[in-house]
Every structure is written in C-alpha cells, then in structure tokens.
C-alpha cells in the first residue's frame, strides 16, 4: 500500500479526470430544416424546456451524458466545450448532417482521489514489474547465448519450460491452435535454421519471445509408389480429361 500511495503522490498529474459534458443533440438532413427548428426554440431559455418542446412536437434528438471532448465528433466538440449550461449552439455542419446542441450540464475537471486511482496504479505497477522482469530475462538469455551456454542449461538457469516439437513440417498442424503467431513464426524460422545451433531470441511482440534449436533434420524423400498409386492414377486421369477438353475446344 505504501508503494501504491507513493506512486500516486509522485504521479498525481496522471490521475486527473477531464471535464465532461451532457447535452441534447438535434440532427437535420438539410440546412433549411435546422434553421426552421432553430427559429422555433430561439426564445426558449432552458435545456429542460427545449427537451419538453421537442417531446411534445415529436422532434427526434439524441441525449449524451458525461462525455469528454475526445469522445465527441471534432466539429461538435469544438463548439460544445465553449457553451454555458442551457445555452444553444449555432447550426453545426458535419459530413453527416446539420446539428443543433443544447448544453445540459458540466462536470468540471478534477483530481481523482487515491481510492479512485488505486486499482489503476496497482495495475500499472504490476505491468511495470512484468516488463522489467521480461527485459532482464531477455538480456540474461542473450548474454548466455553469446557465452555459448546450451539450451537446456539456459532453461534450467532461468526457470523456463523447455518444449519439444517433433516432426515439424511446413504444413504442420499439431500446434496449440490458439497461438497462431508462434506457430507461423517457428515454422518460418526453423526451416531457415542450421542443425544444432542455438538461435538468437525471436520476439513475437512486446511481451513474448522464444529461443529454439533444431536437433534433427530429416531430408525429404520421394513417397513410396504403393502408398500413393491411387492418387497418382486420379491425377493422371484428370490430366487426360483436361487434355481432351482442350483439344475439343481448339477444334470448335
């Protein structure tokens, strides 16, 4: 708790809640429609009265509550955050429509209390600790590789799980299906690696990396004819059909 409180005190400027505004927004397809409505509400003084007028006259609107400036379309936000409570905007043109907005209320910018920010700070500190651990681990493994430490010793020294992938092929499909990023990476890199050579660290993203060593290579061999003769016959028959069709097309 002391560490979290110290972080909050040292970084209080990170835990500020921006100003938020609630407003009603009328949307019109044409400028004429917007101008007619604007004239009708010109002398209505408050947000509540304008909303009541719209409800009685079946005028459609959207209500937005407690939005920050960066959560609103730029053309609208620019004007909205200059209005006073109950003030009507001029007609705003956007690529979507013509709009009139009336400001309901303002929640001022404020400093979040320690209790409100505590969960975010704990998450930040935890993420920082994990990132620092991964950076240290990556640096340590890189140094071990440069020193010629073998793969097994590196995994034991750093408490890393060592996995074996047997009979890997370029169309290997016996992976954990949820880890496509690793699957694609290991196939690509393994077939460009030398035998019995510990490769440098390969990073998948900011939080994931791996090292590997190819311990056995089985050279490609022709398949036994007796195992594939049926497939060969089918391919041959298909090829002959295609040749026949091509001749018929040429003759006609």
PDB file of N, CA, C and O in Angstrom, residues 117-195:
ATOM      1  N   UNK A 117      -8.087   6.057  -7.735  1.00  0.00           N
ATOM      2  CA  UNK A 117      -6.976   5.741  -8.651  1.00  0.00           C
ATOM      3  C   UNK A 117      -6.226   4.479  -8.252  1.00  0.00           C
ATOM      4  O   UNK A 117      -5.415   3.976  -9.038  1.00  0.00           O
ATOM      5  N   UNK A 118      -6.484   3.959  -7.069  1.00  0.00           N
ATOM      6  CA  UNK A 118      -5.656   2.873  -6.513  1.00  0.00           C
ATOM      7  C   UNK A 118      -5.591   1.643  -7.415  1.00  0.00           C
ATOM      8  O   UNK A 118      -4.506   1.105  -7.668  1.00  0.00           O
ATOM      9  N   UNK A 119      -6.725   1.189  -7.934  1.00  0.00           N
ATOM     10  CA  UNK A 119      -6.729  -0.023  -8.766  1.00  0.00           C
ATOM     11  C   UNK A 119      -5.918   0.178 -10.050  1.00  0.00           C
ATOM     12  O   UNK A 119      -5.198  -0.729 -10.486  1.00  0.00           O
ATOM     13  N   UNK A 120      -6.024   1.371 -10.650  1.00  0.00           N
ATOM     14  CA  UNK A 120      -5.245   1.660 -11.852  1.00  0.00           C
ATOM     15  C   UNK A 120      -3.747   1.658 -11.543  1.00  0.00           C
ATOM     16  O   UNK A 120      -2.939   1.180 -12.338  1.00  0.00           O
ATOM     17  N   UNK A 121      -3.390   2.203 -10.380  1.00  0.00           N
ATOM     18  CA  UNK A 121      -1.975   2.269 -10.004  1.00  0.00           C
ATOM     19  C   UNK A 121      -1.415   0.873  -9.765  1.00  0.00           C
ATOM     20  O   UNK A 121      -0.303   0.552 -10.201  1.00  0.00           O
ATOM     21  N   UNK A 122      -2.174   0.039  -9.086  1.00  0.00           N
ATOM     22  CA  UNK A 122      -1.733  -1.342  -8.841  1.00  0.00           C
ATOM     23  C   UNK A 122      -1.490  -2.064 -10.164  1.00  0.00           C
ATOM     24  O   UNK A 122      -0.479  -2.764 -10.338  1.00  0.00           O
ATOM     25  N   UNK A 123      -2.398  -1.866 -11.111  1.00  0.00           N
ATOM     26  CA  UNK A 123      -2.237  -2.486 -12.427  1.00  0.00           C
ATOM     27  C   UNK A 123      -0.997  -1.945 -13.139  1.00  0.00           C
ATOM     28  O   UNK A 123      -0.238  -2.703 -13.755  1.00  0.00           O
ATOM     29  N   UNK A 124      -0.778  -0.631 -13.052  1.00  0.00           N
ATOM     30  CA  UNK A 124       0.394  -0.012 -13.687  1.00  0.00           C
ATOM     31  C   UNK A 124       1.682  -0.560 -13.097  1.00  0.00           C
ATOM     32  O   UNK A 124       2.618  -0.916 -13.823  1.00  0.00           O
ATOM     33  N   UNK A 125       1.751  -0.616 -11.761  1.00  0.00           N
ATOM     34  CA  UNK A 125       2.958  -1.127 -11.099  1.00  0.00           C
ATOM     35  C   UNK A 125       3.199  -2.583 -11.467  1.00  0.00           C
ATOM     36  O   UNK A 125       4.334  -2.997 -11.738  1.00  0.00           O
ATOM     37  N   UNK A 126       2.129  -3.378 -11.491  1.00  0.00           N
ATOM     38  CA  UNK A 126       2.257  -4.795 -11.859  1.00  0.00           C
ATOM     39  C   UNK A 126       2.788  -4.944 -13.279  1.00  0.00           C
ATOM     40  O   UNK A 126       3.676  -5.762 -13.545  1.00  0.00           O
ATOM     41  N   UNK A 127       2.239  -4.133 -14.200  1.00  0.00           N
ATOM     42  CA  UNK A 127       2.703  -4.194 -15.592  1.00  0.00           C
ATOM     43  C   UNK A 127       4.167  -3.777 -15.703  1.00  0.00           C
ATOM     44  O   UNK A 127       4.936  -4.379 -16.458  1.00  0.00           O
ATOM     45  N   UNK A 128       4.535  -2.753 -14.946  1.00  0.00           N
ATOM     46  CA  UNK A 128       5.935  -2.308 -14.958  1.00  0.00           C
ATOM     47  C   UNK A 128       6.859  -3.401 -14.443  1.00  0.00           C
ATOM     48  O   UNK A 128       7.954  -3.619 -14.996  1.00  0.00           O
ATOM     49  N   UNK A 129       6.430  -4.079 -13.374  1.00  0.00           N
ATOM     50  CA  UNK A 129       7.248  -5.162 -12.812  1.00  0.00           C
ATOM     51  C   UNK A 129       7.425  -6.291 -13.815  1.00  0.00           C
ATOM     52  O   UNK A 129       8.517  -6.840 -13.978  1.00  0.00           O
ATOM     53  N   UNK A 130       6.317  -6.642 -14.507  1.00  0.00           N
ATOM     54  CA  UNK A 130       6.389  -7.711 -15.508  1.00  0.00           C
ATOM     55  C   UNK A 130       7.308  -7.312 -16.653  1.00  0.00           C
ATOM     56  O   UNK A 130       8.151  -8.095 -17.105  1.00  0.00           O
ATOM     57  N   UNK A 131       7.166  -6.070 -17.136  1.00  0.00           N
ATOM     58  CA  UNK A 131       8.005  -5.591 -18.244  1.00  0.00           C
ATOM     59  C   UNK A 131       9.482  -5.583 -17.852  1.00  0.00           C
ATOM     60  O   UNK A 131      10.337  -5.983 -18.645  1.00  0.00           O
ATOM     61  N   UNK A 132       9.765  -5.129 -16.642  1.00  0.00           N
ATOM     62  CA  UNK A 132      11.154  -5.109 -16.176  1.00  0.00           C
ATOM     63  C   UNK A 132      11.717  -6.520 -16.065  1.00  0.00           C
ATOM     64  O   UNK A 132      12.882  -6.770 -16.412  1.00  0.00           O
ATOM     65  N   UNK A 133      10.883  -7.441 -15.584  1.00  0.00           N
ATOM     66  CA  UNK A 133      11.314  -8.845 -15.475  1.00  0.00           C
ATOM     67  C   UNK A 133      11.635  -9.417 -16.848  1.00  0.00           C
ATOM     68  O   UNK A 133      12.663 -10.083 -17.040  1.00  0.00           O
ATOM     69  N   UNK A 134      10.755  -9.143 -17.833  1.00  0.00           N
ATOM     70  CA  UNK A 134      10.966  -9.667 -19.183  1.00  0.00           C
ATOM     71  C   UNK A 134      12.218  -9.073 -19.828  1.00  0.00           C
ATOM     72  O   UNK A 134      12.962  -9.769 -20.520  1.00  0.00           O
ATOM     73  N   UNK A 135      12.453  -7.784 -19.592  1.00  0.00           N
ATOM     74  CA  UNK A 135      13.651  -7.134 -20.146  1.00  0.00           C
ATOM     75  C   UNK A 135      14.912  -7.759 -19.550  1.00  0.00           C
ATOM     76  O   UNK A 135      15.876  -8.072 -20.264  1.00  0.00           O
ATOM     77  N   UNK A 136      14.900  -7.944 -18.220  1.00  0.00           N
ATOM     78  CA  UNK A 136      16.060  -8.566 -17.555  1.00  0.00           C
ATOM     79  C   UNK A 136      16.267  -9.991 -18.052  1.00  0.00           C
ATOM     80  O   UNK A 136      17.409 -10.423 -18.279  1.00  0.00           O
ATOM     81  N   UNK A 137      15.171 -10.739 -18.198  1.00  0.00           N
ATOM     82  CA  UNK A 137      15.260 -12.123 -18.660  1.00  0.00           C
ATOM     83  C   UNK A 137      15.817 -12.191 -20.074  1.00  0.00           C
ATOM     84  O   UNK A 137      16.690 -13.007 -20.386  1.00  0.00           O
ATOM     85  N   UNK A 138      15.321 -11.314 -20.947  1.00  0.00           N
ATOM     86  CA  UNK A 138      15.793 -11.283 -22.334  1.00  0.00           C
ATOM     87  C   UNK A 138      17.282 -10.956 -22.392  1.00  0.00           C
ATOM     88  O   UNK A 138      18.040 -11.596 -23.142  1.00  0.00           O
ATOM     89  N   UNK A 139      17.716  -9.980 -21.589  1.00  0.00           N
ATOM     90  CA  UNK A 139      19.133  -9.611 -21.570  1.00  0.00           C
ATOM     91  C   UNK A 139      20.000 -10.757 -21.053  1.00  0.00           C
ATOM     92  O   UNK A 139      21.083 -11.023 -21.586  1.00  0.00           O
ATOM     93  N   UNK A 140      19.511 -11.441 -20.011  1.00  0.00           N
ATOM     94  CA  UNK A 140      20.277 -12.551 -19.436  1.00  0.00           C
ATOM     95  C   UNK A 140      20.428 -13.693 -20.440  1.00  0.00           C
ATOM     96  O   UNK A 140      21.510 -14.261 -20.600  1.00  0.00           O
ATOM     97  N   UNK A 141      19.333 -14.013 -21.138  1.00  0.00           N
ATOM     98  CA  UNK A 141      19.384 -15.095 -22.123  1.00  0.00           C
ATOM     99  C   UNK A 141      20.313 -14.734 -23.276  1.00  0.00           C
ATOM    100  O   UNK A 141      21.087 -15.577 -23.758  1.00  0.00           O
ATOM    101  N   UNK A 142      20.256 -13.490 -23.720  1.00  0.00           N
ATOM    102  CA  UNK A 142      21.142 -13.042 -24.806  1.00  0.00           C
ATOM    103  C   UNK A 142      22.608 -13.200 -24.408  1.00  0.00           C
ATOM    104  O   UNK A 142      23.439 -13.646 -25.212  1.00  0.00           O
ATOM    105  N   UNK A 143      22.925 -12.839 -23.162  1.00  0.00           N
ATOM    106  CA  UNK A 143      24.302 -12.985 -22.688  1.00  0.00           C
ATOM    107  C   UNK A 143      24.706 -14.452 -22.633  1.00  0.00           C
ATOM    108  O   UNK A 143      25.840 -14.813 -23.005  1.00  0.00           O
ATOM    109  N   UNK A 144      23.789 -15.309 -22.177  1.00  0.00           N
ATOM    110  CA  UNK A 144      24.081 -16.745 -22.099  1.00  0.00           C
ATOM    111  C   UNK A 144      24.346 -17.328 -23.485  1.00  0.00           C
ATOM    112  O   UNK A 144      25.238 -18.161 -23.667  1.00  0.00           O
ATOM    113  N   UNK A 145      23.552 -16.893 -24.477  1.00  0.00           N
ATOM    114  CA  UNK A 145      23.751 -17.382 -25.842  1.00  0.00           C
ATOM    115  C   UNK A 145      25.126 -16.964 -26.356  1.00  0.00           C
ATOM    116  O   UNK A 145      25.844 -17.760 -26.977  1.00  0.00           O
ATOM    117  N   UNK A 146      25.517 -15.722 -26.096  1.00  0.00           N
ATOM    118  CA  UNK A 146      26.829 -15.233 -26.532  1.00  0.00           C
ATOM    119  C   UNK A 146      27.967 -16.009 -25.860  1.00  0.00           C
ATOM    120  O   UNK A 146      29.037 -16.218 -26.457  1.00  0.00           O
ATOM    121  N   UNK A 147      27.743 -16.443 -24.633  1.00  0.00           N
ATOM    122  CA  UNK A 147      28.762 -17.189 -23.901  1.00  0.00           C
ATOM    123  C   UNK A 147      28.815 -18.660 -24.303  1.00  0.00           C
ATOM    124  O   UNK A 147      29.690 -19.402 -23.836  1.00  0.00           O
ATOM    125  N   UNK A 148      27.857 -19.094 -25.145  1.00  0.00           N
ATOM    126  CA  UNK A 148      27.850 -20.477 -25.591  1.00  0.00           C
ATOM    127  C   UNK A 148      27.141 -21.434 -24.663  1.00  0.00           C
ATOM    128  O   UNK A 148      27.306 -22.660 -24.764  1.00  0.00           O
ATOM    129  N   UNK A 149      26.343 -20.917 -23.734  1.00  0.00           N
ATOM    130  CA  UNK A 149      25.567 -21.783 -22.844  1.00  0.00           C
ATOM    131  C   UNK A 149      24.520 -22.518 -23.669  1.00  0.00           C
ATOM    132  O   UNK A 149      23.865 -21.929 -24.525  1.00  0.00           O
ATOM    133  N   UNK A 150      24.360 -23.824 -23.422  1.00  0.00           N
ATOM    134  CA  UNK A 150      23.419 -24.591 -24.248  1.00  0.00           C
ATOM    135  C   UNK A 150      21.976 -24.364 -23.806  1.00  0.00           C
ATOM    136  O   UNK A 150      21.705 -23.822 -22.732  1.00  0.00           O
ATOM    137  N   UNK A 151      21.069 -24.798 -24.653  1.00  0.00           N
ATOM    138  CA  UNK A 151      19.642 -24.517 -24.455  1.00  0.00           C
ATOM    139  C   UNK A 151      19.125 -25.094 -23.144  1.00  0.00           C
ATOM    140  O   UNK A 151      18.395 -24.424 -22.410  1.00  0.00           O
ATOM    141  N   UNK A 152      19.487 -26.315 -22.837  1.00  0.00           N
ATOM    142  CA  UNK A 152      18.989 -26.947 -21.615  1.00  0.00           C
ATOM    143  C   UNK A 152      19.450 -26.189 -20.377  1.00  0.00           C
ATOM    144  O   UNK A 152      18.673 -25.964 -19.440  1.00  0.00           O
ATOM    145  N   UNK A 153      20.722 -25.788 -20.361  1.00  0.00           N
ATOM    146  CA  UNK A 153      21.246 -25.047 -19.210  1.00  0.00           C
ATOM    147  C   UNK A 153      20.548 -23.691 -19.052  1.00  0.00           C
ATOM    148  O   UNK A 153      20.279 -23.247 -17.932  1.00  0.00           O
ATOM    149  N   UNK A 154      20.254 -23.030 -20.189  1.00  0.00           N
ATOM    150  CA  UNK A 154      19.568 -21.742 -20.135  1.00  0.00           C
ATOM    151  C   UNK A 154      18.186 -21.889 -19.523  1.00  0.00           C
ATOM    152  O   UNK A 154      17.759 -21.075 -18.689  1.00  0.00           O
ATOM    153  N   UNK A 155      17.462 -22.934 -19.919  1.00  0.00           N
ATOM    154  CA  UNK A 155      16.099 -23.117 -19.390  1.00  0.00           C
ATOM    155  C   UNK A 155      16.112 -23.445 -17.904  1.00  0.00           C
ATOM    156  O   UNK A 155      15.282 -22.946 -17.144  1.00  0.00           O
ATOM    157  N   UNK A 156      17.070 -24.258 -17.473  1.00  0.00           N
ATOM    158  CA  UNK A 156      17.166 -24.600 -16.049  1.00  0.00           C
ATOM    159  C   UNK A 156      17.556 -23.369 -15.234  1.00  0.00           C
ATOM    160  O   UNK A 156      16.974 -23.059 -14.193  1.00  0.00           O
ATOM    161  N   UNK A 157      18.549 -22.627 -15.718  1.00  0.00           N
ATOM    162  CA  UNK A 157      19.053 -21.453 -15.012  1.00  0.00           C
ATOM    163  C   UNK A 157      17.981 -20.387 -14.825  1.00  0.00           C
ATOM    164  O   UNK A 157      17.915 -19.731 -13.787  1.00  0.00           O
ATOM    165  N   UNK A 158      17.123 -20.220 -15.838  1.00  0.00           N
ATOM    166  CA  UNK A 158      16.133 -19.132 -15.805  1.00  0.00           C
ATOM    167  C   UNK A 158      14.713 -19.613 -15.501  1.00  0.00           C
ATOM    168  O   UNK A 158      13.772 -18.814 -15.556  1.00  0.00           O
ATOM    169  N   UNK A 159      14.576 -20.878 -15.176  1.00  0.00           N
ATOM    170  CA  UNK A 159      13.259 -21.407 -14.824  1.00  0.00           C
ATOM    171  C   UNK A 159      12.269 -21.369 -15.961  1.00  0.00           C
ATOM    172  O   UNK A 159      11.086 -21.083 -15.765  1.00  0.00           O
ATOM    173  N   UNK A 160      12.749 -21.671 -17.168  1.00  0.00           N
ATOM    174  CA  UNK A 160      11.894 -21.635 -18.364  1.00  0.00           C
ATOM    175  C   UNK A 160      11.499 -23.054 -18.760  1.00  0.00           C
ATOM    176  O   UNK A 160      12.312 -23.983 -18.681  1.00  0.00           O
ATOM    177  N   UNK A 161      10.272 -23.219 -19.198  1.00  0.00           N
ATOM    178  CA  UNK A 161       9.802 -24.518 -19.661  1.00  0.00           C
ATOM    179  C   UNK A 161      10.400 -24.833 -21.034  1.00  0.00           C
ATOM    180  O   UNK A 161      10.378 -23.998 -21.941  1.00  0.00           O
ATOM    181  N   UNK A 162      10.940 -26.024 -21.176  1.00  0.00           N
ATOM    182  CA  UNK A 162      11.508 -26.472 -22.448  1.00  0.00           C
ATOM    183  C   UNK A 162      10.530 -27.432 -23.117  1.00  0.00           C
ATOM    184  O   UNK A 162      10.129 -28.434 -22.533  1.00  0.00           O
ATOM    185  N   UNK A 163      10.106 -27.116 -24.325  1.00  0.00           N
ATOM    186  CA  UNK A 163       9.150 -27.951 -25.052  1.00  0.00           C
ATOM    187  C   UNK A 163       9.803 -28.542 -26.293  1.00  0.00           C
ATOM    188  O   UNK A 163      10.704 -27.938 -26.885  1.00  0.00           O
ATOM    189  N   UNK A 164       9.336 -29.710 -26.675  1.00  0.00           N
ATOM    190  CA  UNK A 164       9.828 -30.372 -27.882  1.00  0.00           C
ATOM    191  C   UNK A 164       8.738 -30.388 -28.948  1.00  0.00           C
ATOM    192  O   UNK A 164       7.569 -30.667 -28.638  1.00  0.00           O
ATOM    193  N   UNK A 165       9.116 -30.078 -30.148  1.00  0.00           N
ATOM    194  CA  UNK A 165       8.209 -30.202 -31.289  1.00  0.00           C
ATOM    195  C   UNK A 165       8.825 -31.230 -32.226  1.00  0.00           C
ATOM    196  O   UNK A 165       9.916 -31.025 -32.762  1.00  0.00           O
ATOM    197  N   UNK A 166       8.146 -32.331 -32.400  1.00  0.00           N
ATOM    198  CA  UNK A 166       8.674 -33.425 -33.214  1.00  0.00           C
ATOM    199  C   UNK A 166       8.043 -33.436 -34.604  1.00  0.00           C
ATOM    200  O   UNK A 166       6.864 -33.126 -34.761  1.00  0.00           O
ATOM    201  N   UNK A 167       8.852 -33.816 -35.580  1.00  0.00           N
ATOM    202  CA  UNK A 167       8.372 -33.990 -36.964  1.00  0.00           C
ATOM    203  C   UNK A 167       7.702 -32.726 -37.512  1.00  0.00           C
ATOM    204  O   UNK A 167       6.634 -32.792 -38.139  1.00  0.00           O
ATOM    205  N   UNK A 168       8.315 -31.594 -37.271  1.00  0.00           N
ATOM    206  CA  UNK A 168       7.786 -30.328 -37.776  1.00  0.00           C
ATOM    207  C   UNK A 168       7.923 -30.267 -39.300  1.00  0.00           C
ATOM    208  O   UNK A 168       8.987 -30.542 -39.846  1.00  0.00           O
ATOM    209  N   UNK A 169       6.842 -29.934 -39.960  1.00  0.00           N
ATOM    210  CA  UNK A 169       6.855 -29.758 -41.412  1.00  0.00           C
ATOM    211  C   UNK A 169       6.300 -28.377 -41.733  1.00  0.00           C
ATOM    212  O   UNK A 169       5.754 -27.704 -40.857  1.00  0.00           O
ATOM    213  N   UNK A 170       6.416 -27.972 -42.983  1.00  0.00           N
ATOM    214  CA  UNK A 170       5.932 -26.644 -43.359  1.00  0.00           C
ATOM    215  C   UNK A 170       4.413 -26.542 -43.307  1.00  0.00           C
ATOM    216  O   UNK A 170       3.869 -25.446 -43.265  1.00  0.00           O
ATOM    217  N   UNK A 171       3.728 -27.678 -43.317  1.00  0.00           N
ATOM    218  CA  UNK A 171       2.262 -27.664 -43.164  1.00  0.00           C
ATOM    219  C   UNK A 171       1.842 -28.345 -41.861  1.00  0.00           C
ATOM    220  O   UNK A 171       0.766 -28.906 -41.753  1.00  0.00           O
ATOM    221  N   UNK A 172       2.709 -28.255 -40.860  1.00  0.00           N
ATOM    222  CA  UNK A 172       2.465 -28.847 -39.545  1.00  0.00           C
ATOM    223  C   UNK A 172       1.193 -28.264 -38.938  1.00  0.00           C
ATOM    224  O   UNK A 172       0.977 -27.067 -38.955  1.00  0.00           O
ATOM    225  N   UNK A 173       0.331 -29.135 -38.399  1.00  0.00           N
ATOM    226  CA  UNK A 173      -0.940 -28.624 -37.849  1.00  0.00           C
ATOM    227  C   UNK A 173      -1.248 -29.182 -36.466  1.00  0.00           C
ATOM    228  O   UNK A 173      -2.393 -29.178 -36.029  1.00  0.00           O
ATOM    229  N   UNK A 174      -0.224 -29.655 -35.763  1.00  0.00           N
ATOM    230  CA  UNK A 174      -0.450 -30.238 -34.440  1.00  0.00           C
ATOM    231  C   UNK A 174      -0.105 -29.260 -33.318  1.00  0.00           C
ATOM    232  O   UNK A 174       0.185 -29.633 -32.203  1.00  0.00           O
ATOM    233  N   UNK A 175      -0.131 -27.976 -33.636  1.00  0.00           N
ATOM    234  CA  UNK A 175       0.145 -26.932 -32.647  1.00  0.00           C
ATOM    235  C   UNK A 175      -1.068 -26.694 -31.749  1.00  0.00           C
ATOM    236  O   UNK A 175      -2.179 -27.157 -32.035  1.00  0.00           O
ATOM    237  N   UNK A 176      -0.818 -25.900 -30.705  1.00  0.00           N
ATOM    238  CA  UNK A 176      -1.908 -25.284 -29.956  1.00  0.00           C
ATOM    239  C   UNK A 176      -2.542 -24.241 -30.880  1.00  0.00           C
ATOM    240  O   UNK A 176      -1.921 -23.254 -31.245  1.00  0.00           O
ATOM    241  N   UNK A 177      -3.780 -24.438 -31.269  1.00  0.00           N
ATOM    242  CA  UNK A 177      -4.428 -23.590 -32.286  1.00  0.00           C
ATOM    243  C   UNK A 177      -4.561 -22.140 -31.847  1.00  0.00           C
ATOM    244  O   UNK A 177      -4.729 -21.249 -32.669  1.00  0.00           O
ATOM    245  N   UNK A 178      -4.498 -21.874 -30.529  1.00  0.00           N
ATOM    246  CA  UNK A 178      -4.713 -20.517 -30.041  1.00  0.00           C
ATOM    247  C   UNK A 178      -3.473 -19.633 -30.215  1.00  0.00           C
ATOM    248  O   UNK A 178      -3.547 -18.429 -30.056  1.00  0.00           O
ATOM    249  N   UNK A 179      -2.330 -20.244 -30.527  1.00  0.00           N
ATOM    250  CA  UNK A 179      -1.087 -19.471 -30.603  1.00  0.00           C
ATOM    251  C   UNK A 179      -0.588 -19.413 -32.036  1.00  0.00           C
ATOM    252  O   UNK A 179       0.501 -19.885 -32.357  1.00  0.00           O
ATOM    253  N   UNK A 180      -1.379 -18.803 -32.913  1.00  0.00           N
ATOM    254  CA  UNK A 180      -1.053 -18.759 -34.328  1.00  0.00           C
ATOM    255  C   UNK A 180       0.217 -17.962 -34.596  1.00  0.00           C
ATOM    256  O   UNK A 180       0.984 -18.274 -35.504  1.00  0.00           O
ATOM    257  N   UNK A 181       0.434 -16.904 -33.805  1.00  0.00           N
ATOM    258  CA  UNK A 181       1.610 -16.064 -34.003  1.00  0.00           C
ATOM    259  C   UNK A 181       2.883 -16.884 -33.831  1.00  0.00           C
ATOM    260  O   UNK A 181       3.809 -16.814 -34.652  1.00  0.00           O
ATOM    261  N   UNK A 182       2.942 -17.676 -32.767  1.00  0.00           N
ATOM    262  CA  UNK A 182       4.105 -18.528 -32.535  1.00  0.00           C
ATOM    263  C   UNK A 182       4.195 -19.625 -33.590  1.00  0.00           C
ATOM    264  O   UNK A 182       5.283 -19.906 -34.117  1.00  0.00           O
ATOM    265  N   UNK A 183       3.064 -20.252 -33.907  1.00  0.00           N
ATOM    266  CA  UNK A 183       3.064 -21.346 -34.885  1.00  0.00           C
ATOM    267  C   UNK A 183       3.686 -20.910 -36.206  1.00  0.00           C
ATOM    268  O   UNK A 183       4.559 -21.583 -36.761  1.00  0.00           O
ATOM    269  N   UNK A 184       3.210 -19.792 -36.721  1.00  0.00           N
ATOM    270  CA  UNK A 184       3.722 -19.296 -38.004  1.00  0.00           C
ATOM    271  C   UNK A 184       5.200 -18.926 -37.908  1.00  0.00           C
ATOM    272  O   UNK A 184       5.973 -19.168 -38.837  1.00  0.00           O
ATOM    273  N   UNK A 185       5.584 -18.339 -36.766  1.00  0.00           N
ATOM    274  CA  UNK A 185       6.959 -17.899 -36.596  1.00  0.00           C
ATOM    275  C   UNK A 185       7.927 -19.066 -36.530  1.00  0.00           C
ATOM    276  O   UNK A 185       8.981 -19.055 -37.174  1.00  0.00           O
ATOM    277  N   UNK A 186       7.597 -20.100 -35.746  1.00  0.00           N
ATOM    278  CA  UNK A 186       8.535 -21.208 -35.565  1.00  0.00           C
ATOM    279  C   UNK A 186       8.703 -22.006 -36.852  1.00  0.00           C
ATOM    280  O   UNK A 186       9.809 -22.457 -37.177  1.00  0.00           O
ATOM    281  N   UNK A 187       7.632 -22.160 -37.623  1.00  0.00           N
ATOM    282  CA  UNK A 187       7.754 -22.873 -38.901  1.00  0.00           C
ATOM    283  C   UNK A 187       8.678 -22.107 -39.843  1.00  0.00           C
ATOM    284  O   UNK A 187       9.577 -22.666 -40.467  1.00  0.00           O
ATOM    285  N   UNK A 188       8.458 -20.816 -39.929  1.00  0.00           N
ATOM    286  CA  UNK A 188       9.274 -19.983 -40.815  1.00  0.00           C
ATOM    287  C   UNK A 188      10.746 -20.014 -40.411  1.00  0.00           C
ATOM    288  O   UNK A 188      11.646 -20.201 -41.248  1.00  0.00           O
ATOM    289  N   UNK A 189      11.019 -19.847 -39.122  1.00  0.00           N
ATOM    290  CA  UNK A 189      12.400 -19.736 -38.660  1.00  0.00           C
ATOM    291  C   UNK A 189      13.113 -21.081 -38.567  1.00  0.00           C
ATOM    292  O   UNK A 189      14.318 -21.166 -38.833  1.00  0.00           O
ATOM    293  N   UNK A 190      12.381 -22.126 -38.209  1.00  0.00           N
ATOM    294  CA  UNK A 190      13.016 -23.438 -38.069  1.00  0.00           C
ATOM    295  C   UNK A 190      13.565 -23.940 -39.395  1.00  0.00           C
ATOM    296  O   UNK A 190      14.626 -24.568 -39.441  1.00  0.00           O
ATOM    297  N   UNK A 191      12.863 -23.651 -40.484  1.00  0.00           N
ATOM    298  CA  UNK A 191      13.300 -24.145 -41.792  1.00  0.00           C
ATOM    299  C   UNK A 191      14.374 -23.256 -42.423  1.00  0.00           C
ATOM    300  O   UNK A 191      14.832 -23.523 -43.521  1.00  0.00           O
ATOM    301  N   UNK A 192      14.781 -22.203 -41.697  1.00  0.00           N
ATOM    302  CA  UNK A 192      15.904 -21.378 -42.135  1.00  0.00           C
ATOM    303  C   UNK A 192      17.086 -21.498 -41.175  1.00  0.00           C
ATOM    304  O   UNK A 192      18.062 -20.754 -41.292  1.00  0.00           O
ATOM    305  N   UNK A 193      16.977 -22.436 -40.214  1.00  0.00           N
ATOM    306  CA  UNK A 193      17.997 -22.561 -39.181  1.00  0.00           C
ATOM    307  C   UNK A 193      18.947 -23.724 -39.481  1.00  0.00           C
ATOM    308  O   UNK A 193      18.606 -24.655 -40.208  1.00  0.00           O
ATOM    309  N   UNK A 194      20.120 -23.646 -38.899  1.00  0.00           N
ATOM    310  CA  UNK A 194      21.111 -24.713 -39.036  1.00  0.00           C
ATOM    311  C   UNK A 194      20.935 -25.745 -37.932  1.00  0.00           C
ATOM    312  O   UNK A 194      20.402 -25.450 -36.851  1.00  0.00           O
ATOM    313  N   UNK A 195      21.431 -26.934 -38.180  1.00  0.00           N
ATOM    314  CA  UNK A 195      21.327 -28.031 -37.217  1.00  0.00           C
ATOM    315  C   UNK A 195      22.237 -27.778 -36.017  1.00  0.00           C
ATOM    316  O   UNK A 195      23.374 -27.323 -36.171  1.00  0.00           O
TER     317      UNK A 195
END
